[in-house]
Coordinates of C-alpha atoms in Angstrom, one line a residue:
Chain A
M184 CA -24.3 -11.8 -30.8
P185 CA -23.3 -8.0 -29.2
A186 CA -25.3 -6.4 -27.0
K187 CA -27.2 -3.2 -28.4
P188 CA -29.1 -0.4 -25.9
G189 CA -32.4 -0.4 -28.0
S190 CA -32.0 -3.7 -29.1
T191 CA -30.7 -5.7 -25.9
Q192 CA -33.3 -7.4 -22.9
I193 CA -31.4 -6.7 -19.1
G194 CA -32.6 -8.5 -16.8
F195 CA -31.7 -6.9 -13.3
V196 CA -31.5 -8.4 -10.3
G197 CA -30.2 -6.4 -6.7
L198 CA -30.9 -2.4 -6.6
G199 CA -28.5 -1.7 -4.1
I200 CA -26.8 0.9 -3.0
M201 CA -24.7 -0.2 -6.0
G202 CA -26.9 -1.7 -8.0
A203 CA -29.9 0.8 -7.9
P204 CA -27.1 3.6 -9.8
M205 CA -25.9 1.0 -12.4
A206 CA -29.2 0.6 -13.3
Q207 CA -29.8 3.2 -14.6
H208 CA -26.3 4.2 -16.4
L209 CA -28.0 1.1 -18.0
L210 CA -31.5 3.0 -19.0
K211 CA -29.5 5.9 -19.6
A212 CA -27.1 4.3 -22.4
G213 CA -31.3 3.2 -23.7
F214 CA -31.3 -1.1 -22.8
S215 CA -34.5 -2.1 -21.7
L216 CA -34.2 -3.2 -17.9
K217 CA -37.0 -6.1 -16.4
V218 CA -35.7 -4.3 -12.2
Y219 CA -35.9 -6.5 -9.4
N220 CA -35.9 -6.4 -6.5
R221 CA -36.9 -8.0 -3.0
S222 CA -37.9 -5.0 -0.7
D223 CA -39.2 -1.6 -1.2
R224 CA -36.4 1.3 -0.9
P225 CA -36.3 5.2 -2.7
R226 CA -33.5 3.7 -4.7
V227 CA -35.7 1.1 -6.5
Q228 CA -38.6 4.2 -7.2
Q229 CA -35.9 5.9 -8.7
V230 CA -35.2 2.8 -11.3
I231 CA -38.4 2.3 -12.2
D232 CA -38.8 5.8 -12.1
A233 CA -35.9 6.1 -15.1
G234 CA -37.9 3.9 -16.8
G235 CA -37.1 0.9 -15.3
Q236 CA -40.4 -1.3 -15.4
R237 CA -40.2 -4.0 -11.7
V238 CA -40.6 -7.1 -11.9
A239 CA -41.8 -10.3 -9.1
T240 CA -38.9 -12.3 -9.1
P241 CA -35.9 -13.1 -10.3
R242 CA -37.2 -15.5 -12.8
A243 CA -39.8 -12.9 -14.4
A244 CA -36.0 -10.1 -14.4
A245 CA -34.7 -14.1 -16.5
E246 CA -37.8 -13.8 -18.8
G247 CA -37.1 -12.7 -22.4
S248 CA -33.8 -11.2 -21.5
D249 CA -30.3 -11.1 -23.6
V250 CA -29.0 -11.1 -20.8
I251 CA -29.4 -11.2 -16.4
I252 CA -27.4 -9.1 -14.0
T253 CA -27.4 -9.9 -10.7
I254 CA -25.4 -7.2 -7.8
V255 CA -26.4 -8.5 -4.9
T256 CA -24.6 -9.2 -1.3
D257 CA -23.2 -12.8 -0.9
T258 CA -22.5 -16.5 -2.2
P259 CA -25.6 -17.9 -1.0
D260 CA -27.8 -14.6 -2.1
V261 CA -26.7 -15.4 -5.7
E262 CA -27.9 -19.3 -5.6
S263 CA -30.9 -17.9 -4.7
V264 CA -31.4 -15.2 -7.1
I265 CA -29.7 -18.0 -10.1
L266 CA -30.8 -21.5 -8.5
G267 CA -33.1 -20.7 -6.4
E268 CA -37.7 -21.7 -6.4
D269 CA -38.1 -18.1 -8.2
G270 CA -34.4 -17.9 -9.3
I271 CA -33.2 -17.3 -12.9
I272 CA -32.4 -20.6 -14.3
H273 CA -35.7 -21.2 -15.0
S274 CA -36.5 -19.2 -17.0
V275 CA -33.9 -17.8 -19.0
S276 CA -33.3 -18.4 -22.6
K277 CA -30.8 -20.8 -24.0
G278 CA -27.9 -18.6 -25.6
A279 CA -28.1 -15.8 -22.9
T280 CA -25.4 -15.1 -20.3
V281 CA -25.7 -14.1 -16.7
I282 CA -23.4 -11.5 -15.3
D283 CA -23.0 -11.9 -12.0
M284 CA -21.4 -8.5 -10.6
S285 CA -22.1 -9.0 -7.1
T286 CA -18.5 -10.4 -5.1
I287 CA -18.4 -14.0 -3.7
S288 CA -16.1 -17.4 -4.1
P289 CA -15.0 -18.1 -6.8
R290 CA -15.6 -21.7 -7.3
V291 CA -19.4 -21.4 -6.4
T292 CA -19.2 -18.9 -9.2
Q293 CA -17.7 -22.1 -11.4
E294 CA -20.1 -24.4 -10.3
I295 CA -22.8 -22.3 -11.0
A296 CA -21.0 -21.6 -13.7
A297 CA -21.5 -25.0 -14.6
I298 CA -24.5 -25.4 -14.2
L299 CA -26.0 -22.9 -16.7
G300 CA -23.5 -23.6 -19.2
K301 CA -25.4 -27.1 -19.5
Q302 CA -28.5 -25.3 -20.7
G303 CA -26.9 -23.3 -22.7
V304 CA -26.6 -20.5 -21.0
H305 CA -23.3 -18.5 -20.2
M306 CA -22.0 -16.6 -17.9
L307 CA -19.5 -14.0 -16.4
D308 CA -18.2 -13.4 -13.3
A309 CA -18.0 -9.4 -13.1
P310 CA -16.9 -7.7 -9.4
V311 CA -16.3 -4.5 -9.3
S312 CA -14.4 -2.1 -7.6
G313 CA -14.2 1.3 -6.8
G314 CA -16.7 1.8 -4.4
D315 CA -20.5 3.1 -3.9
V316 CA -19.3 6.4 -5.5
G317 CA -17.5 4.4 -8.6
A318 CA -21.5 3.1 -9.9
Q319 CA -22.7 7.1 -9.7
N320 CA -20.2 8.5 -11.6
A321 CA -19.5 5.0 -13.9
T322 CA -16.1 4.3 -12.8
L323 CA -16.3 1.3 -11.4
S324 CA -13.1 -1.2 -11.6
I325 CA -14.5 -4.1 -13.4
M326 CA -12.9 -7.6 -13.4
V327 CA -14.3 -10.1 -15.7
G328 CA -13.9 -13.9 -15.6
G329 CA -15.4 -16.6 -18.3
E330 CA -15.3 -17.0 -22.9
Q331 CA -14.0 -13.9 -24.6
K332 CA -16.2 -14.1 -27.1
V333 CA -19.4 -13.5 -24.5
F334 CA -17.3 -10.8 -22.8
D335 CA -16.7 -9.0 -26.0
D336 CA -20.5 -9.5 -26.8
C337 CA -21.2 -8.1 -22.9
L338 CA -19.1 -4.9 -23.2
P339 CA -20.8 -2.7 -24.7
V340 CA -23.3 -3.5 -21.5
F341 CA -19.8 -2.9 -18.8
E342 CA -18.9 -0.4 -20.8
A343 CA -22.4 2.0 -19.5
M344 CA -21.5 1.2 -15.6
G345 CA -17.3 1.2 -15.6
K346 CA -13.5 2.5 -16.6
N347 CA -11.3 -0.1 -16.1
I348 CA -12.5 -3.5 -17.8
N349 CA -11.1 -6.3 -17.8
L350 CA -11.2 -10.0 -18.9
I351 CA -9.0 -11.6 -17.0
G352 CA -9.2 -16.0 -17.3
G353 CA -12.4 -17.6 -17.6
N354 CA -15.2 -18.6 -15.2
G355 CA -14.6 -17.3 -11.3
A356 CA -10.8 -15.4 -12.3
G357 CA -13.2 -12.6 -12.0
Q358 CA -13.7 -12.8 -8.6
T359 CA -10.3 -13.9 -8.1
T360 CA -8.7 -10.4 -9.4
K361 CA -11.8 -9.2 -7.5
A362 CA -10.0 -11.0 -3.9
C363 CA -6.7 -10.7 -5.2
N364 CA -7.4 -6.8 -5.2
Q365 CA -9.3 -7.0 -1.2
I366 CA -6.4 -8.7 0.2
A367 CA -3.6 -5.7 -1.6
V368 CA -6.8 -3.2 -0.3
S369 CA -7.0 -4.2 3.1
V370 CA -3.2 -5.3 4.7
A371 CA -2.1 -1.7 2.4
N372 CA -4.2 -0.4 5.4
L373 CA -3.1 -2.5 8.0
A374 CA 0.3 -0.9 6.5
M375 CA -1.0 3.0 6.8
A376 CA -2.4 2.0 10.3
E377 CA 0.6 0.5 11.7
A378 CA 2.7 3.6 10.6
L379 CA 0.1 5.8 11.9
M380 CA 0.5 5.0 15.3
L381 CA 3.7 4.3 15.6
A382 CA 3.9 8.1 14.3
A383 CA 1.0 8.4 17.7
A384 CA 2.7 6.9 20.1
S385 CA 5.3 8.2 19.9
D386 CA 3.6 12.1 19.9
L387 CA 4.6 13.1 16.6
D388 CA 2.1 15.6 15.0
V389 CA 0.2 12.6 12.9
G390 CA -0.5 15.1 9.5
K391 CA 2.7 15.6 9.1
V392 CA 4.4 12.3 9.1
V393 CA 1.1 11.7 6.3
D394 CA 3.0 14.5 4.4
A395 CA 5.6 13.5 4.8
I396 CA 6.1 9.4 3.9
S397 CA 3.2 9.8 1.1
G398 CA 4.6 10.9 -2.2
G399 CA 7.4 8.3 -2.0
A400 CA 7.8 4.7 -1.7
A401 CA 5.5 4.0 1.1
G402 CA 2.7 5.7 -0.6
S403 CA -0.9 3.8 -1.5
W404 CA -4.8 4.6 -2.2
Q405 CA -5.5 3.8 1.1
L406 CA -2.8 6.2 3.6
T407 CA -3.0 9.1 0.5
N408 CA -7.3 8.7 0.3
L409 CA -7.8 7.2 4.2
G410 CA -5.1 8.6 6.5
P411 CA -6.8 12.8 5.8
R412 CA -10.0 10.8 7.7
I413 CA -8.3 9.2 9.6
L414 CA -6.8 13.1 11.0
K415 CA -10.1 14.3 10.5
G416 CA -11.4 11.6 12.4
D417 CA -13.4 10.9 9.8
F418 CA -15.3 7.6 9.6
A419 CA -18.3 7.4 7.5
P420 CA -18.6 4.4 5.2
G421 CA -17.0 4.8 1.6
F422 CA -17.1 0.4 2.7
M423 CA -18.2 -0.4 5.4
V424 CA -16.0 -2.8 8.0
R425 CA -18.7 -5.7 7.7
L426 CA -19.0 -5.6 4.2
Q427 CA -15.0 -5.6 4.2
Q428 CA -15.0 -9.0 6.2
K429 CA -17.7 -10.6 4.4
D430 CA -14.5 -10.3 1.4
L431 CA -11.9 -10.9 3.3
K432 CA -13.8 -14.4 4.1
L433 CA -14.1 -14.9 0.6
V434 CA -10.6 -14.1 0.5
L435 CA -9.6 -16.9 3.1
A436 CA -11.5 -19.3 1.9
A437 CA -10.2 -18.8 -1.7
A438 CA -6.3 -18.6 0.0
N439 CA -7.5 -22.1 1.7
D440 CA -9.0 -23.5 -1.3
V441 CA -5.7 -23.5 -3.4
K442 CA -3.9 -24.1 0.4
L443 CA -2.3 -20.9 0.7
A444 CA -1.1 -19.5 3.7
L445 CA -1.9 -15.6 3.4
P446 CA -1.1 -14.5 6.9
G447 CA -1.1 -10.4 6.4
V448 CA -4.5 -10.5 5.0
S449 CA -5.5 -12.9 7.4
L450 CA -4.4 -10.6 10.9
A451 CA -5.9 -8.0 9.0
H452 CA -9.2 -9.9 9.2
Q453 CA -8.5 -10.3 12.5
Y454 CA -8.0 -5.9 13.7
F455 CA -11.3 -5.8 11.5
N456 CA -12.7 -8.2 14.0
I457 CA -11.3 -6.2 17.1
V458 CA -12.6 -2.5 14.6
E459 CA -16.2 -4.8 14.8
R460 CA -16.4 -6.0 18.7
L461 CA -16.0 -1.8 19.4
G462 CA -19.4 -1.1 17.8
G463 CA -17.5 -0.6 14.1
A464 CA -19.1 -2.4 12.3
D465 CA -21.0 0.6 9.4
E466 CA -18.2 2.6 10.0
G467 CA -16.1 3.0 6.9
T468 CA -12.7 0.1 6.2
Q469 CA -10.7 3.8 7.9
A470 CA -12.3 2.3 11.5
L471 CA -9.2 0.1 10.7
I472 CA -6.7 2.6 13.2
K473 CA -9.1 2.5 15.9
A474 CA -8.8 -1.7 16.9
Y475 CA -5.3 0.2 16.6
E476 CA -5.9 3.3 19.1
A477 CA -7.4 0.7 21.5
Q478 CA -4.5 -1.2 22.1
A479 CA -2.6 2.1 22.9
G480 CA -4.3 3.5 24.6
K481 CA -4.5 6.2 22.5
Q482 CA -5.5 8.5 19.6
A483 CA -4.4 8.4 15.8
R484 CA -5.6 11.7 14.7
A485 CA -5.5 14.9 15.1
S486 CA -6.5 17.1 18.0
Chain B
M267 CA 23.6 31.3 10.6
P268 CA 22.0 29.8 7.0
A269 CA 24.1 28.0 5.6
K270 CA 25.1 29.1 2.6
P271 CA 27.4 27.7 -1.2
G272 CA 30.9 29.8 -0.9
S273 CA 31.4 30.4 2.9
T274 CA 29.9 27.7 5.3
Q275 CA 32.8 24.9 5.4
I276 CA 30.9 21.3 5.6
G277 CA 32.4 18.2 6.9
F278 CA 31.0 14.4 5.3
V279 CA 31.4 11.0 7.0
G280 CA 30.5 7.8 5.1
L281 CA 31.0 8.3 1.5
G282 CA 28.6 4.6 0.7
I283 CA 26.1 4.5 -2.2
M284 CA 24.4 7.1 -0.7
G285 CA 27.0 9.5 0.8
A286 CA 29.3 10.0 -1.5
P287 CA 26.8 10.7 -5.0
M288 CA 25.2 13.8 -2.0
A289 CA 28.8 14.7 -1.3
Q290 CA 28.8 15.3 -4.8
H291 CA 25.7 17.5 -5.5
L292 CA 26.9 18.6 -2.5
L293 CA 29.9 19.9 -4.1
K294 CA 27.8 21.0 -7.2
A295 CA 25.5 23.5 -5.6
G296 CA 29.4 25.4 -4.4
F297 CA 29.5 23.8 -0.5
S298 CA 33.4 23.3 0.7
L299 CA 33.5 19.4 1.7
K300 CA 36.4 17.9 4.2
V301 CA 35.2 14.1 3.7
Y302 CA 36.0 11.1 5.7
N303 CA 35.1 7.2 4.3
R304 CA 36.9 4.7 6.4
S305 CA 37.6 3.0 3.9
D306 CA 39.3 2.8 0.2
R307 CA 36.4 3.1 -3.0
P308 CA 36.5 3.8 -6.9
R309 CA 33.4 6.4 -5.2
V310 CA 35.7 7.8 -2.8
Q311 CA 38.0 9.0 -5.3
Q312 CA 35.2 10.7 -7.5
V313 CA 34.0 12.4 -5.3
I314 CA 38.1 13.9 -4.3
D315 CA 38.0 13.8 -7.6
A316 CA 35.3 16.2 -7.1
G317 CA 36.7 18.3 -4.9
G318 CA 36.6 17.0 -2.1
Q319 CA 39.7 17.2 0.7
R320 CA 40.0 13.9 1.8
V321 CA 41.1 13.7 5.4
A322 CA 41.8 10.8 8.1
T323 CA 39.1 10.5 10.8
P324 CA 36.2 11.7 11.6
R325 CA 37.3 14.1 13.8
A326 CA 39.6 15.5 11.2
A327 CA 36.3 16.3 9.3
A328 CA 34.9 18.4 11.8
E329 CA 37.8 20.2 12.4
G330 CA 36.4 23.9 11.7
S331 CA 33.5 22.8 10.0
D332 CA 29.9 24.5 10.8
V333 CA 28.1 21.3 9.1
I334 CA 29.5 18.2 9.6
I335 CA 26.4 15.5 7.6
T336 CA 27.2 11.7 8.7
I337 CA 25.5 9.0 7.2
V338 CA 26.7 5.5 7.5
T339 CA 25.0 2.7 8.2
D340 CA 23.7 1.6 11.7
T341 CA 23.0 2.7 15.6
P342 CA 26.4 1.8 16.5
D343 CA 28.2 3.2 13.6
V344 CA 26.5 7.4 14.1
E345 CA 27.8 6.5 17.9
S346 CA 31.2 5.6 17.0
V347 CA 32.2 8.6 13.7
I348 CA 30.4 11.4 17.1
L349 CA 31.1 9.7 20.0
G350 CA 34.2 7.7 19.2
E351 CA 37.3 8.0 19.7
D352 CA 38.6 9.5 16.5
G353 CA 34.7 11.1 16.7
I354 CA 33.7 14.7 16.6
I355 CA 33.0 14.9 19.2
H356 CA 36.9 15.9 20.0
S357 CA 36.7 18.6 16.8
V358 CA 33.5 19.8 16.8
S359 CA 33.3 23.7 16.5
K360 CA 30.4 25.3 19.4
G361 CA 27.8 26.7 17.5
A362 CA 28.2 24.6 14.9
T363 CA 25.5 21.9 13.7
V364 CA 25.6 17.6 13.8
I365 CA 23.1 16.4 10.8
D366 CA 22.7 12.6 11.0
M367 CA 21.5 11.1 7.5
S368 CA 21.7 7.9 9.1
T369 CA 18.2 4.9 10.1
I370 CA 18.8 4.9 13.5
S371 CA 17.3 4.5 16.5
P372 CA 14.9 7.7 17.7
R373 CA 15.7 7.0 21.5
V374 CA 20.0 7.3 20.5
T375 CA 19.4 9.9 18.5
Q376 CA 17.5 11.2 21.0
E377 CA 20.3 11.0 23.8
I378 CA 23.0 11.8 21.0
A379 CA 21.4 15.6 20.8
A380 CA 21.7 15.7 24.7
I381 CA 25.3 14.9 25.1
L382 CA 25.8 17.7 21.6
G383 CA 23.5 19.6 23.6
K384 CA 26.0 20.2 26.1
Q385 CA 29.2 21.3 24.4
G386 CA 26.8 24.0 23.0
V387 CA 26.4 21.7 19.3
H388 CA 23.4 21.0 17.3
M389 CA 21.6 18.0 16.1
L390 CA 19.5 17.4 12.8
D391 CA 18.4 14.1 13.0
A392 CA 17.2 13.8 8.5
P393 CA 17.1 10.6 8.1
V394 CA 16.1 10.3 3.7
S395 CA 13.9 8.1 1.8
G396 CA 14.5 7.8 -2.5
G397 CA 17.1 5.0 -2.4
D398 CA 20.9 4.9 -4.8
V399 CA 18.5 6.8 -6.8
G400 CA 17.6 9.8 -5.6
A401 CA 20.4 10.5 -4.8
Q402 CA 21.7 10.6 -7.7
N403 CA 19.4 12.8 -8.6
A404 CA 18.8 15.0 -5.6
T405 CA 15.7 14.0 -4.8
L406 CA 15.7 12.0 -1.3
S407 CA 13.1 12.5 0.2
I408 CA 14.1 13.9 4.4
M409 CA 12.9 13.3 7.4
V410 CA 13.1 15.8 9.9
G411 CA 13.9 16.1 13.6
G412 CA 15.0 19.1 15.2
E413 CA 14.8 23.1 16.4
Q414 CA 13.2 25.1 14.1
K415 CA 16.1 27.9 13.6
V416 CA 18.3 24.4 12.8
F417 CA 16.3 23.0 10.4
D418 CA 16.0 26.7 8.5
D419 CA 19.5 27.4 8.8
C420 CA 20.5 24.3 7.7
L421 CA 17.9 24.1 4.8
P422 CA 19.7 25.4 1.6
V423 CA 22.3 22.1 2.9
F424 CA 19.1 19.7 2.3
E425 CA 18.0 21.6 -1.1
A426 CA 20.6 20.1 -2.5
M427 CA 20.4 16.4 -1.5
G428 CA 17.0 16.1 -1.8
K429 CA 13.0 17.6 -2.6
N430 CA 10.7 16.8 -0.1
I431 CA 12.6 17.8 2.8
N432 CA 9.9 18.2 5.9
L433 CA 10.8 19.3 10.0
I434 CA 8.6 16.7 11.6
G435 CA 9.1 17.9 15.1
G436 CA 12.2 17.7 18.0
N437 CA 15.2 15.9 18.2
G438 CA 14.7 12.3 16.9
A439 CA 11.1 13.3 15.0
G440 CA 13.0 11.9 12.4
Q441 CA 13.8 8.7 12.8
T442 CA 10.2 8.0 14.0
T443 CA 8.5 9.6 10.9
K444 CA 11.5 7.4 8.8
A445 CA 10.1 4.2 11.3
C446 CA 6.6 5.1 9.7
N447 CA 8.1 5.0 6.4
Q448 CA 9.4 1.6 6.6
I449 CA 6.2 0.4 8.2
A450 CA 4.2 1.7 5.4
V451 CA 6.9 0.7 3.0
S452 CA 7.3 -3.1 4.1
V453 CA 3.9 -4.0 4.7
A454 CA 2.1 -2.5 1.8
N455 CA 6.0 -5.1 -0.1
L456 CA 3.7 -7.7 1.6
A457 CA 0.3 -6.5 0.7
M458 CA 1.6 -7.3 -3.0
A459 CA 3.6 -10.1 -1.9
E460 CA 0.5 -12.7 -1.1
A461 CA -2.6 -10.0 -4.2
L462 CA 0.3 -11.8 -6.6
M463 CA 0.4 -15.2 -4.8
L464 CA -3.3 -16.2 -4.7
A465 CA -3.5 -14.8 -8.6
A466 CA -0.5 -17.4 -9.1
A467 CA -2.3 -20.2 -6.7
S468 CA -5.3 -19.5 -8.8
D469 CA -3.4 -20.0 -12.3
L470 CA -4.7 -16.9 -13.1
D471 CA -2.5 -14.8 -15.1
V472 CA -0.6 -12.6 -12.8
G473 CA 0.2 -9.7 -14.7
K474 CA -3.2 -9.4 -16.3
V475 CA -4.5 -8.9 -12.3
V476 CA -1.7 -6.5 -11.7
D477 CA -2.8 -4.5 -14.6
A478 CA -6.8 -4.7 -13.6
I479 CA -6.0 -3.7 -9.7
S480 CA -3.0 -0.9 -9.3
G481 CA -5.4 1.9 -10.7
G482 CA -7.9 1.5 -7.6
A483 CA -7.9 1.0 -4.2
A484 CA -5.7 -1.3 -3.6
G485 CA -2.7 0.7 -5.8
S486 CA 0.7 1.2 -4.1
W487 CA 3.9 2.4 -4.8
Q488 CA 5.0 -0.9 -3.6
L489 CA 2.5 -2.5 -6.5
T490 CA 3.5 -0.2 -9.5
N491 CA 6.9 0.1 -9.3
L492 CA 7.7 -3.3 -7.5
G493 CA 5.1 -5.6 -9.4
P494 CA 6.4 -6.0 -12.2
R495 CA 10.0 -6.4 -11.3
I496 CA 8.1 -9.9 -9.9
L497 CA 7.5 -10.7 -13.1
K498 CA 9.9 -10.2 -14.7
G499 CA 11.8 -12.6 -12.4
D500 CA 14.5 -9.1 -11.8
F501 CA 15.4 -9.5 -7.8
A502 CA 17.8 -6.8 -8.3
P503 CA 17.9 -4.1 -5.4
G504 CA 16.5 -1.4 -5.2
F505 CA 16.0 -1.3 -1.9
M506 CA 18.2 -5.2 -0.4
V507 CA 16.7 -7.3 1.7
R508 CA 19.2 -6.8 4.7
L509 CA 19.4 -3.2 5.0
Q510 CA 15.0 -3.2 5.1
Q511 CA 15.8 -5.9 7.6
K512 CA 17.8 -4.1 9.9
D513 CA 15.6 -1.1 10.0
L514 CA 12.8 -3.0 10.9
K515 CA 15.1 -3.9 14.0
L516 CA 14.9 -0.7 14.2
V517 CA 11.2 -0.4 13.2
L518 CA 10.7 -2.9 16.3
A519 CA 12.7 -1.2 19.1
A520 CA 11.2 1.5 18.8
A521 CA 8.1 0.1 19.0
N522 CA 8.5 -1.5 22.3
D523 CA 10.4 1.8 23.3
V524 CA 6.7 2.9 23.4
K525 CA 5.5 -0.3 24.2
L526 CA 2.7 -0.7 20.7
A527 CA 2.0 -3.8 19.2
L528 CA 2.7 -3.4 15.7
P529 CA 2.2 -7.5 14.3
G530 CA 1.4 -6.3 11.1
V531 CA 5.3 -5.3 10.4
S532 CA 6.4 -7.3 13.0
L533 CA 5.3 -10.4 10.4
A534 CA 6.7 -8.5 7.5
H535 CA 9.9 -9.5 9.4
Q536 CA 9.3 -12.8 9.8
Y537 CA 8.9 -12.8 6.4
F538 CA 11.9 -11.8 5.3
N539 CA 13.4 -13.5 7.4
I540 CA 12.2 -16.3 5.7
V541 CA 13.8 -15.1 2.1
E542 CA 16.7 -14.0 3.9
R543 CA 17.4 -17.7 4.7
L544 CA 17.0 -18.3 1.0
G545 CA 19.4 -16.7 0.2
G546 CA 17.9 -13.3 -0.9
A547 CA 19.6 -10.8 1.3
D548 CA 21.4 -9.1 -1.3
E549 CA 18.5 -9.8 -3.4
G550 CA 15.6 -6.6 -3.5
T551 CA 12.9 -6.5 -1.0
Q552 CA 10.5 -7.7 -4.3
A553 CA 11.7 -10.7 -3.1
L554 CA 9.7 -10.4 -0.1
I555 CA 7.1 -12.6 -2.6
K556 CA 10.5 -15.3 -2.7
A557 CA 9.0 -16.3 0.8
Y558 CA 5.5 -17.1 0.0
E559 CA 6.4 -18.6 -3.1
A560 CA 8.1 -22.0 -1.5
Q561 CA 5.2 -21.9 0.3
A562 CA 3.0 -21.9 -2.3
G563 CA 5.6 -24.1 -4.3
K564 CA 5.0 -22.3 -6.8
Q565 CA 6.5 -18.6 -8.1
A566 CA 4.5 -15.9 -9.0
R567 CA 6.7 -14.6 -12.0
A568 CA 5.2 -14.5 -15.6
S569 CA 5.9 -17.4 -17.2

C-alpha cells in the first residue's frame, strides 16, 4: 500500500546530523513518527518539539509502524538496530518495510534483507548523497535497491526528503551505487588536488589556474565547489574526512567482494590516511590537498 | 601595437586538425596569413582556398609577420620550427611576437622565450583546450603565459579563435596551466572508469548508476560527456589516447622539474599504457575503461 501522510506510521532510528532534519521533513509532510536515538542531543529535542514521539529502543520504534527508517553510522550499527537485542526485527509487523538510509556494506545489506524477508518484511537500501545541506533542504539524492513495488509504495516517504530518487536494482544496488558515487567523488578530489599542487609548486597564481580550467573538460563538482575553499584556506567540513574514509573502506571491501582492482580510489584512501595522520580527520574532504602540501612543503591556498 | 584585422600580418605554422580551423577563423576575422605545413593535406588546401598564402618554410612564414603562431605536436617540433635550420628565428622581425599554441614543456618554453627575447622578439605560450570541436567553433579555452602588454596586443588574435582566454603568469605559465588541466582531465577520467567498473562488476545497470550520480558531488565533465559514450560502446576519438599520453609525459616531466610527486596522474598514465597495449592508441580517452575491462573480464558498456 502506498505510504500516505496522515495514515502511514513511521519508525525513525538515528537522529544524527543527517537523520534529524530528515525526520523533521517527514513530520512536516504529515507523517506520524516514533523516533529513537541512542543519545540526548539538542537536535533530538527539536524533532520531539516538531511532533516526533520519542521511544526507548529501535524495537519500540518499529512496533506498529508501516515503514521503519534507519540512518546510523556504519554496518555494525545497522546490524545492531535491526537485528540486535532491542532491534527492529523483534517487533516489526509482517508486510512492513525497513528502509536503511545509512551508507553500509552492500553484501551485509543483502544478508539483512534476506533475514527480514523470511519474516515477510520488505527491505530497501536507500543511501543518500548531498550532505547535511541536502538533508536540511530536502534535496538529497537517494539511491535505492529493492523491489519495484516496495519502492513505488515508499516513494511519498522519499519525496519528503529528497529530489533525485532512483531505483537502481535489487537489494544492495543502492549501496553499491553509493559506493560508485564515493569512488567518483574521492578520485575527482584527487584530480583537483594534484592539479592545484602542480600550479602551486610551479609558483603560479592557483586561483587563476582554477578559473582557467574549471569550465572545460577538467571541470568537476569538486573543482568548482571545493577548489575555492582550498584557495581561502577554508577546511570546515561539508563532508568530513573520517566519514569519507569510512565510506572508502566500504568501497574497497565491495570491490574486494567482486575481486575488482581499483587503484585510483585505493590511492585516494591512502592519501586521506596522510591527512588523518596530520590531524585532519574532522576537516572537510578538501583537506586532501594537505597531504600534497605536506609532501611538497608548499601550500596551494592563495597567499 | 594591438593586432588588428586588415593590417596585422600573421605567419601560421602547423595546419593540423587544430591549426587548420584556427587559421580559417583568423582569415575570416580579416587577418592576412602566410601559412606553412610540412605535408600536403586536403585541410591545407582549404586554408589556401580561404585566402591563406602558402609558403615553403617556417622561416618564410615569419618574414615580415607581426605575429607568428605555431601549433605543432610536441616539444621537439616547436624547437624545430622556431630554432631549426629553416626556423622562424632566422627571419622574424624585432618587435614581432611568436605565439606557441602547441602543448609542450613549460621549461623548454621558457628557454625558447629567452632566446627570442635576446633578439627583441616577444613570446607567448598559449596552449588550448576544447579539442577539434572547439577549434572548429572558435570556442577554445586559451591559457597564456607571457607579458601583460604582449598579451593585450595579441588579444584580438586570440579572440578570433577562442572564448575563455586567460593570462596566468610569465612565460611557461600557459603550458603549466595546460599541464594542470590535463591532470584534472585524466584523473577525473580515472574516477569515472573506476566508478563505472564497480557498477559493472557488481552486475548493476551502469546507465542507471551514471544517471543517479552525475548530478551531485560525483559529477564531472568526464562523467557527463564520456560516460554515455562508454555505455554506447563508442570509442571514437574526441581526444586521442596517444595525444593524452604525450601530454601526460609532459605533465610528469613538469612535476619532476619541481620535484613534485603526483601519484594519481602517474597511475592514469600507466593505465593508458594498458589501453595502448590493447590497441587503443587512436581511440578516444574514454577507452581508459578498457584497461579496467581487461582486468575484470567484464564490460562496462550497456548490453
